[in-house]
């Protein structure tokens, strides 16, 4: 796949996580960077990377045959995006946080879909390589 921006950033931010080494993709950088700015610090750096990985995989699942999101893995992935100081937050603040993260997730998924539109088959092939990598297993949210 020509566009694997979420994984690119993840590789740069988290050397210990299992992601393919990819260069930053300029076709998706614009949307991704603006979406991250819109987070306004709501997530840690690691959580931001996780959100981008989830969004990328959701876009792959929407565009590629054979990729289906696993509800349990998605639930677990989104639970990891909870605020670190949740115990100090009101229910309204927690709800705002969750809704805010979901909006940014939607922006990221849309950016990923737009970026891969030029060569969906290549995107699907790269995703299959990622899914087959045993070191990526902890990051995969597909079945």
Tab-separated table of N, CA and C in Angstrom, residues 3-129:
chain	number	residue	atom	x	y	z
A	3	UNK	N	-0.013	4.106	1.126
A	3	UNK	CA	-0.299	4.987	2.258
A	3	UNK	C	-0.481	4.175	3.519
A	4	UNK	N	0.408	4.317	4.408
A	4	UNK	CA	0.306	3.683	5.710
A	4	UNK	C	0.720	4.709	6.756
A	5	UNK	N	0.109	5.918	6.738
A	5	UNK	CA	0.571	7.005	7.593
A	5	UNK	C	0.452	6.720	9.077
A	6	UNK	N	-0.610	6.106	9.474
A	6	UNK	CA	-0.750	5.840	10.907
A	6	UNK	C	0.367	4.928	11.371
A	7	UNK	N	0.689	3.959	10.574
A	7	UNK	CA	1.759	3.046	10.925
A	7	UNK	C	3.111	3.729	10.838
A	8	UNK	N	3.234	4.673	9.924
A	8	UNK	CA	4.476	5.434	9.819
A	8	UNK	C	4.743	6.183	11.119
A	9	UNK	N	3.741	6.888	11.560
A	9	UNK	CA	3.896	7.661	12.777
A	9	UNK	C	4.120	6.732	13.956
A	10	UNK	N	3.419	5.634	13.982
A	10	UNK	CA	3.577	4.683	15.072
A	10	UNK	C	4.999	4.155	15.127
A	11	UNK	N	5.561	3.856	13.986
A	11	UNK	CA	6.933	3.362	13.949
A	11	UNK	C	7.891	4.422	14.466
A	12	UNK	N	7.620	5.668	14.113
A	12	UNK	CA	8.491	6.744	14.570
A	12	UNK	C	8.344	7.017	16.060
A	13	UNK	N	7.133	6.904	16.578
A	13	UNK	CA	6.876	7.241	17.970
A	13	UNK	C	7.118	6.086	18.935
A	14	UNK	N	6.962	4.877	18.462
A	14	UNK	CA	7.000	3.744	19.361
A	14	UNK	C	7.869	2.640	18.796
A	15	UNK	N	9.139	2.723	19.036
A	15	UNK	CA	10.072	1.743	18.488
A	15	UNK	C	9.813	0.354	19.043
A	16	UNK	N	9.237	0.261	20.224
A	16	UNK	CA	9.006	-1.047	20.816
A	16	UNK	C	7.776	-1.741	20.249
A	17	UNK	N	6.854	-0.997	19.679
A	17	UNK	CA	5.650	-1.608	19.112
A	17	UNK	C	5.992	-2.236	17.771
A	18	UNK	N	5.253	-3.263	17.414
A	18	UNK	CA	5.511	-3.969	16.166
A	18	UNK	C	4.772	-3.306	15.027
A	19	UNK	N	5.476	-2.487	14.259
A	19	UNK	CA	4.920	-1.878	13.070
A	19	UNK	C	5.973	-1.897	11.988
A	20	UNK	N	5.550	-1.933	10.752
A	20	UNK	CA	6.524	-1.876	9.671
A	20	UNK	C	7.188	-0.512	9.635
A	21	UNK	N	8.425	-0.496	9.249
A	21	UNK	CA	9.148	0.768	9.129
A	21	UNK	C	8.731	1.425	7.825
A	22	UNK	N	8.049	2.536	7.918
A	22	UNK	CA	7.557	3.224	6.738
A	22	UNK	C	7.871	4.703	6.857
A	23	UNK	N	8.078	5.317	5.729
A	23	UNK	CA	8.332	6.759	5.709
A	23	UNK	C	7.024	7.500	5.888
A	24	UNK	N	7.119	8.736	6.340
A	24	UNK	CA	5.926	9.567	6.485
A	24	UNK	C	5.328	9.814	5.115
A	25	UNK	N	4.051	9.591	4.976
A	25	UNK	CA	3.363	9.716	3.696
A	25	UNK	C	2.773	11.117	3.566
A	26	UNK	N	3.287	11.924	2.650
A	26	UNK	CA	2.795	13.298	2.525
A	26	UNK	C	1.326	13.385	2.112
A	27	UNK	N	0.811	12.385	1.419
A	27	UNK	CA	-0.591	12.434	0.985
A	27	UNK	C	-1.565	12.397	2.149
A	28	UNK	N	-1.165	11.828	3.272
A	28	UNK	CA	-2.055	11.740	4.417
A	28	UNK	C	-1.594	12.604	5.580
A	29	UNK	N	-0.414	13.137	5.493
A	29	UNK	CA	0.128	13.916	6.600
A	29	UNK	C	-0.756	15.111	6.946
A	30	UNK	N	-1.304	15.773	5.940
A	30	UNK	CA	-2.111	16.959	6.175
A	30	UNK	C	-3.302	16.646	7.081
A	31	UNK	N	-4.095	15.655	6.710
A	31	UNK	CA	-5.281	15.311	7.500
A	31	UNK	C	-4.858	14.783	8.863
A	32	UNK	N	-3.875	13.886	8.879
A	32	UNK	CA	-3.438	13.283	10.135
A	32	UNK	C	-2.932	14.340	11.109
A	33	UNK	N	-2.095	15.234	10.647
A	33	UNK	CA	-1.530	16.246	11.545
A	33	UNK	C	-2.605	17.193	12.065
A	34	UNK	N	-3.550	17.540	11.224
A	34	UNK	CA	-4.640	18.411	11.690
A	34	UNK	C	-5.552	17.676	12.678
A	35	UNK	N	-5.788	16.413	12.430
A	35	UNK	CA	-6.609	15.632	13.365
A	35	UNK	C	-5.921	15.538	14.719
A	36	UNK	N	-4.629	15.293	14.706
A	36	UNK	CA	-3.879	15.220	15.966
A	36	UNK	C	-3.927	16.568	16.683
A	37	UNK	N	-3.814	17.663	15.935
A	37	UNK	CA	-3.940	18.987	16.549
A	37	UNK	C	-5.304	19.167	17.202
A	38	UNK	N	-6.343	18.642	16.562
A	38	UNK	CA	-7.693	18.760	17.107
A	38	UNK	C	-7.879	17.985	18.411
A	39	UNK	N	-7.001	17.038	18.665
A	39	UNK	CA	-7.081	16.312	19.941
A	39	UNK	C	-6.815	17.217	21.136
A	40	UNK	N	-6.085	18.311	20.894
A	40	UNK	CA	-5.808	19.307	21.930
A	40	UNK	C	-5.260	18.688	23.207
A	41	UNK	N	-4.381	17.702	23.054
A	41	UNK	CA	-3.745	17.097	24.216
A	41	UNK	C	-4.607	16.118	24.989
A	42	UNK	N	-5.730	15.709	24.435
A	42	UNK	CA	-6.631	14.803	25.143
A	42	UNK	C	-6.042	13.413	25.318
A	43	UNK	N	-5.076	13.055	24.470
A	43	UNK	CA	-4.452	11.742	24.542
A	43	UNK	C	-2.945	11.891	24.714
A	44	UNK	N	-2.353	10.877	25.289
A	44	UNK	CA	-0.893	10.848	25.374
A	44	UNK	C	-0.339	10.552	23.987
A	45	UNK	N	0.938	10.640	23.858
A	45	UNK	CA	1.584	10.334	22.579
A	45	UNK	C	1.313	8.882	22.163
A	46	UNK	N	1.426	7.965	23.098
A	46	UNK	CA	1.166	6.552	22.808
A	46	UNK	C	-0.298	6.332	22.418
A	47	UNK	N	-1.213	6.989	23.117
A	47	UNK	CA	-2.632	6.858	22.797
A	47	UNK	C	-2.943	7.443	21.420
A	48	UNK	N	-2.302	8.542	21.081
A	48	UNK	CA	-2.498	9.152	19.771
A	48	UNK	C	-2.049	8.191	18.673
A	49	UNK	N	-0.922	7.542	18.894
A	49	UNK	CA	-0.438	6.552	17.937
A	49	UNK	C	-1.432	5.403	17.810
A	50	UNK	N	-1.946	4.933	18.931
A	50	UNK	CA	-2.927	3.841	18.916
A	50	UNK	C	-4.177	4.256	18.154
A	51	UNK	N	-4.661	5.468	18.378
A	51	UNK	CA	-5.843	5.954	17.665
A	51	UNK	C	-5.605	5.962	16.157
A	52	UNK	N	-4.430	6.391	15.740
A	52	UNK	CA	-4.108	6.414	14.317
A	52	UNK	C	-4.046	4.994	13.742
A	53	UNK	N	-3.508	4.071	14.492
A	53	UNK	CA	-3.450	2.672	14.043
A	53	UNK	C	-4.850	2.081	13.904
A	54	UNK	N	-5.692	2.375	14.863
A	54	UNK	CA	-7.074	1.879	14.818
A	54	UNK	C	-7.792	2.474	13.597
A	55	UNK	N	-7.639	3.761	13.389
A	55	UNK	CA	-8.296	4.429	12.263
A	55	UNK	C	-7.805	3.871	10.930
A	56	UNK	N	-6.518	3.644	10.826
A	56	UNK	CA	-5.974	3.089	9.588
A	56	UNK	C	-6.573	1.713	9.317
A	57	UNK	N	-6.629	0.890	10.328
A	57	UNK	CA	-7.158	-0.456	10.154
A	57	UNK	C	-8.660	-0.441	9.857
A	58	UNK	N	-9.369	0.519	10.413
A	58	UNK	CA	-10.796	0.651	10.102
A	58	UNK	C	-10.980	1.023	8.634
A	59	UNK	N	-10.121	1.899	8.128
A	59	UNK	CA	-10.196	2.272	6.719
A	59	UNK	C	-9.884	1.073	5.830
A	60	UNK	N	-8.902	0.285	6.199
A	60	UNK	CA	-8.569	-0.919	5.443
A	60	UNK	C	-9.769	-1.869	5.443
A	61	UNK	N	-10.381	-2.050	6.596
A	61	UNK	CA	-11.545	-2.940	6.683
A	61	UNK	C	-12.689	-2.446	5.801
A	62	UNK	N	-12.826	-1.144	5.672
A	62	UNK	CA	-13.887	-0.583	4.838
A	62	UNK	C	-13.582	-0.716	3.349
A	63	UNK	N	-12.310	-0.746	2.988
A	63	UNK	CA	-11.933	-0.714	1.577
A	63	UNK	C	-11.461	-2.051	1.005
A	64	UNK	N	-11.048	-2.970	1.859
A	64	UNK	CA	-10.402	-4.194	1.383
A	64	UNK	C	-11.197	-5.442	1.764
A	65	UNK	N	-11.366	-6.332	0.808
A	65	UNK	CA	-11.994	-7.618	1.091
A	65	UNK	C	-11.094	-8.422	2.018
A	66	UNK	N	-11.711	-9.155	2.918
A	66	UNK	CA	-10.954	-10.038	3.799
A	66	UNK	C	-10.479	-9.400	5.087
A	67	UNK	N	-10.744	-8.119	5.274
A	67	UNK	CA	-10.366	-7.436	6.509
A	67	UNK	C	-11.646	-7.036	7.232
A	68	UNK	N	-11.824	-7.586	8.419
A	68	UNK	CA	-13.015	-7.314	9.214
A	68	UNK	C	-12.560	-6.916	10.609
A	69	UNK	N	-13.103	-5.841	11.102
A	69	UNK	CA	-12.756	-5.404	12.453
A	69	UNK	C	-13.321	-6.387	13.459
A	70	UNK	N	-12.532	-6.675	14.471
A	70	UNK	CA	-12.935	-7.552	15.558
A	70	UNK	C	-13.508	-6.671	16.673
A	71	UNK	N	-14.775	-6.854	16.995
A	71	UNK	CA	-15.437	-6.008	17.993
A	71	UNK	C	-14.715	-6.017	19.338
A	72	UNK	N	-14.269	-7.173	19.766
A	72	UNK	CA	-13.590	-7.267	21.061
A	72	UNK	C	-12.261	-6.530	21.032
A	73	UNK	N	-11.504	-6.701	19.961
A	73	UNK	CA	-10.216	-6.000	19.841
A	73	UNK	C	-10.425	-4.486	19.743
A	74	UNK	N	-11.470	-4.079	19.029
A	74	UNK	CA	-11.750	-2.647	18.928
A	74	UNK	C	-12.133	-2.073	20.286
A	75	UNK	N	-12.948	-2.792	21.019
A	75	UNK	CA	-13.351	-2.341	22.353
A	75	UNK	C	-12.128	-2.177	23.250
A	76	UNK	N	-11.258	-3.160	23.231
A	76	UNK	CA	-10.032	-3.106	24.031
A	76	UNK	C	-9.148	-1.942	23.597
A	77	UNK	N	-9.031	-1.744	22.287
A	77	UNK	CA	-8.206	-0.652	21.771
A	77	UNK	C	-8.750	0.701	22.205
A	78	UNK	N	-10.066	0.874	22.135
A	78	UNK	CA	-10.645	2.154	22.544
A	78	UNK	C	-10.584	2.350	24.058
A	79	UNK	N	-10.659	1.276	24.816
A	79	UNK	CA	-10.510	1.396	26.269
A	79	UNK	C	-9.133	1.930	26.630
A	80	UNK	N	-8.144	1.614	25.818
A	80	UNK	CA	-6.785	2.109	26.060
A	80	UNK	C	-6.663	3.610	25.792
A	81	UNK	N	-7.710	4.217	25.241
A	81	UNK	CA	-7.699	5.654	24.959
A	81	UNK	C	-8.373	6.472	26.056
A	82	UNK	N	-8.688	5.814	27.156
A	82	UNK	CA	-9.308	6.516	28.286
A	82	UNK	C	-8.319	7.524	28.869
A	83	UNK	N	-8.831	8.612	29.420
A	83	UNK	CA	-7.932	9.608	30.009
A	83	UNK	C	-7.192	9.041	31.222
A	84	UNK	N	-5.929	9.393	31.338
A	84	UNK	CA	-5.103	8.904	32.441
A	84	UNK	C	-5.641	9.380	33.788
A	85	UNK	N	-6.239	10.542	33.806
A	85	UNK	CA	-6.752	11.105	35.060
A	85	UNK	C	-8.270	10.940	35.171
A	86	UNK	N	-8.807	9.865	34.646
A	86	UNK	CA	-10.250	9.636	34.641
A	86	UNK	C	-10.849	9.669	36.048
A	87	UNK	N	-10.091	9.226	37.031
A	87	UNK	CA	-10.604	9.209	38.404
A	87	UNK	C	-10.905	10.618	38.915
A	88	UNK	N	-10.255	11.604	38.358
A	88	UNK	CA	-10.443	12.993	38.780
A	88	UNK	C	-11.495	13.722	37.942
A	89	UNK	N	-12.038	13.055	36.933
A	89	UNK	CA	-12.966	13.698	36.008
A	89	UNK	C	-14.416	13.422	36.380
A	90	UNK	N	-15.266	14.371	36.040
A	90	UNK	CA	-16.697	14.161	36.215
A	90	UNK	C	-17.195	13.258	35.079
A	91	UNK	N	-18.400	12.746	35.233
A	91	UNK	CA	-18.983	11.932	34.166
A	91	UNK	C	-19.120	12.739	32.883
A	92	UNK	N	-19.481	14.000	33.003
A	92	UNK	CA	-19.626	14.866	31.832
A	92	UNK	C	-18.272	15.051	31.132
A	93	UNK	N	-17.212	15.212	31.892
A	93	UNK	CA	-15.889	15.355	31.303
A	93	UNK	C	-15.451	14.063	30.598
A	94	UNK	N	-15.751	12.930	31.195
A	94	UNK	CA	-15.419	11.642	30.569
A	94	UNK	C	-16.197	11.457	29.273
A	95	UNK	N	-17.472	11.836	29.290
A	95	UNK	CA	-18.299	11.726	28.087
A	95	UNK	C	-17.750	12.629	26.993
A	96	UNK	N	-17.393	13.851	27.357
A	96	UNK	CA	-16.815	14.775	26.373
A	96	UNK	C	-15.542	14.184	25.785
A	97	UNK	N	-14.680	13.661	26.627
A	97	UNK	CA	-13.429	13.056	26.166
A	97	UNK	C	-13.717	11.955	25.142
A	98	UNK	N	-14.607	11.042	25.493
A	98	UNK	CA	-14.923	9.918	24.614
A	98	UNK	C	-15.489	10.400	23.280
A	99	UNK	N	-16.396	11.366	23.328
A	99	UNK	CA	-16.995	11.888	22.098
A	99	UNK	C	-15.957	12.621	21.250
A	100	UNK	N	-15.097	13.358	21.902
A	100	UNK	CA	-14.034	14.102	21.214
A	100	UNK	C	-13.104	13.137	20.478
A	101	UNK	N	-12.711	12.063	21.155
A	101	UNK	CA	-11.830	11.062	20.555
A	101	UNK	C	-12.521	10.390	19.367
A	102	UNK	N	-13.814	10.111	19.492
A	102	UNK	CA	-14.543	9.484	18.388
A	102	UNK	C	-14.632	10.392	17.160
A	103	UNK	N	-14.786	11.678	17.372
A	103	UNK	CA	-14.818	12.615	16.241
A	103	UNK	C	-13.464	12.598	15.529
A	104	UNK	N	-12.390	12.642	16.282
A	104	UNK	CA	-11.047	12.628	15.686
A	104	UNK	C	-10.807	11.296	14.972
A	105	UNK	N	-11.283	10.214	15.551
A	105	UNK	CA	-11.193	8.901	14.911
A	105	UNK	C	-11.862	8.954	13.536
A	106	UNK	N	-13.030	9.553	13.461
A	106	UNK	CA	-13.734	9.676	12.192
A	106	UNK	C	-12.959	10.494	11.170
A	107	UNK	N	-12.346	11.579	11.624
A	107	UNK	CA	-11.526	12.400	10.733
A	107	UNK	C	-10.361	11.569	10.200
A	108	UNK	N	-9.715	10.822	11.087
A	108	UNK	CA	-8.573	9.995	10.682
A	108	UNK	C	-8.986	8.904	9.695
A	109	UNK	N	-10.099	8.239	9.947
A	109	UNK	CA	-10.570	7.200	9.028
A	109	UNK	C	-10.852	7.813	7.655
A	110	UNK	N	-11.519	8.939	7.636
A	110	UNK	CA	-11.803	9.605	6.362
A	110	UNK	C	-10.537	9.987	5.611
A	111	UNK	N	-9.562	10.492	6.326
A	111	UNK	CA	-8.280	10.838	5.694
A	111	UNK	C	-7.586	9.619	5.118
A	112	UNK	N	-7.645	8.516	5.849
A	112	UNK	CA	-7.040	7.274	5.370
A	112	UNK	C	-7.739	6.779	4.108
A	113	UNK	N	-9.055	6.796	4.114
A	113	UNK	CA	-9.808	6.345	2.940
A	113	UNK	C	-9.503	7.212	1.712
A	114	UNK	N	-9.432	8.501	1.922
A	114	UNK	CA	-9.124	9.403	0.811
A	114	UNK	C	-7.723	9.139	0.276
A	115	UNK	N	-6.777	8.917	1.162
A	115	UNK	CA	-5.392	8.702	0.751
A	115	UNK	C	-5.222	7.400	-0.023
A	116	UNK	N	-5.939	6.376	0.362
A	116	UNK	CA	-5.766	5.085	-0.318
A	116	UNK	C	-6.613	4.960	-1.578
A	117	UNK	N	-7.442	5.930	-1.860
A	117	UNK	CA	-8.350	5.859	-3.009
A	117	UNK	C	-7.609	5.721	-4.339
A	118	UNK	N	-6.412	6.261	-4.432
A	118	UNK	CA	-5.650	6.176	-5.675
A	118	UNK	C	-5.203	4.763	-6.014
A	119	UNK	N	-4.975	3.930	-4.995
A	119	UNK	CA	-4.477	2.572	-5.244
A	119	UNK	C	-4.916	1.651	-4.110
A	120	UNK	N	-6.194	1.317	-4.109
A	120	UNK	CA	-6.755	0.489	-3.045
A	120	UNK	C	-6.099	-0.883	-3.017
A	121	UNK	N	-5.847	-1.478	-4.175
A	121	UNK	CA	-5.260	-2.820	-4.189
A	121	UNK	C	-3.887	-2.840	-3.550
A	122	UNK	N	-3.118	-1.810	-3.760
A	122	UNK	CA	-1.795	-1.728	-3.132
A	122	UNK	C	-1.937	-1.561	-1.621
A	123	UNK	N	-2.924	-0.761	-1.200
A	123	UNK	CA	-3.179	-0.573	0.230
A	123	UNK	C	-3.552	-1.903	0.874
A	124	UNK	N	-4.375	-2.665	0.212
A	124	UNK	CA	-4.802	-3.957	0.751
A	124	UNK	C	-3.638	-4.940	0.826
A	125	UNK	N	-2.776	-4.923	-0.172
A	125	UNK	CA	-1.609	-5.806	-0.169
A	125	UNK	C	-0.666	-5.461	0.980
A	126	UNK	N	-0.446	-4.179	1.215
A	126	UNK	CA	0.426	-3.767	2.324
A	126	UNK	C	-0.203	-4.136	3.663
A	127	UNK	N	-1.516	-4.006	3.754
A	127	UNK	CA	-2.203	-4.375	4.991
A	127	UNK	C	-2.073	-5.871	5.252
A	128	UNK	N	-2.144	-6.668	4.212
A	128	UNK	CA	-1.990	-8.118	4.367
A	128	UNK	C	-0.600	-8.460	4.876
A	129	UNK	N	0.405	-7.754	4.395
A	129	UNK	CA	1.776	-7.959	4.886
A	129	UNK	C	1.859	-7.619	6.371
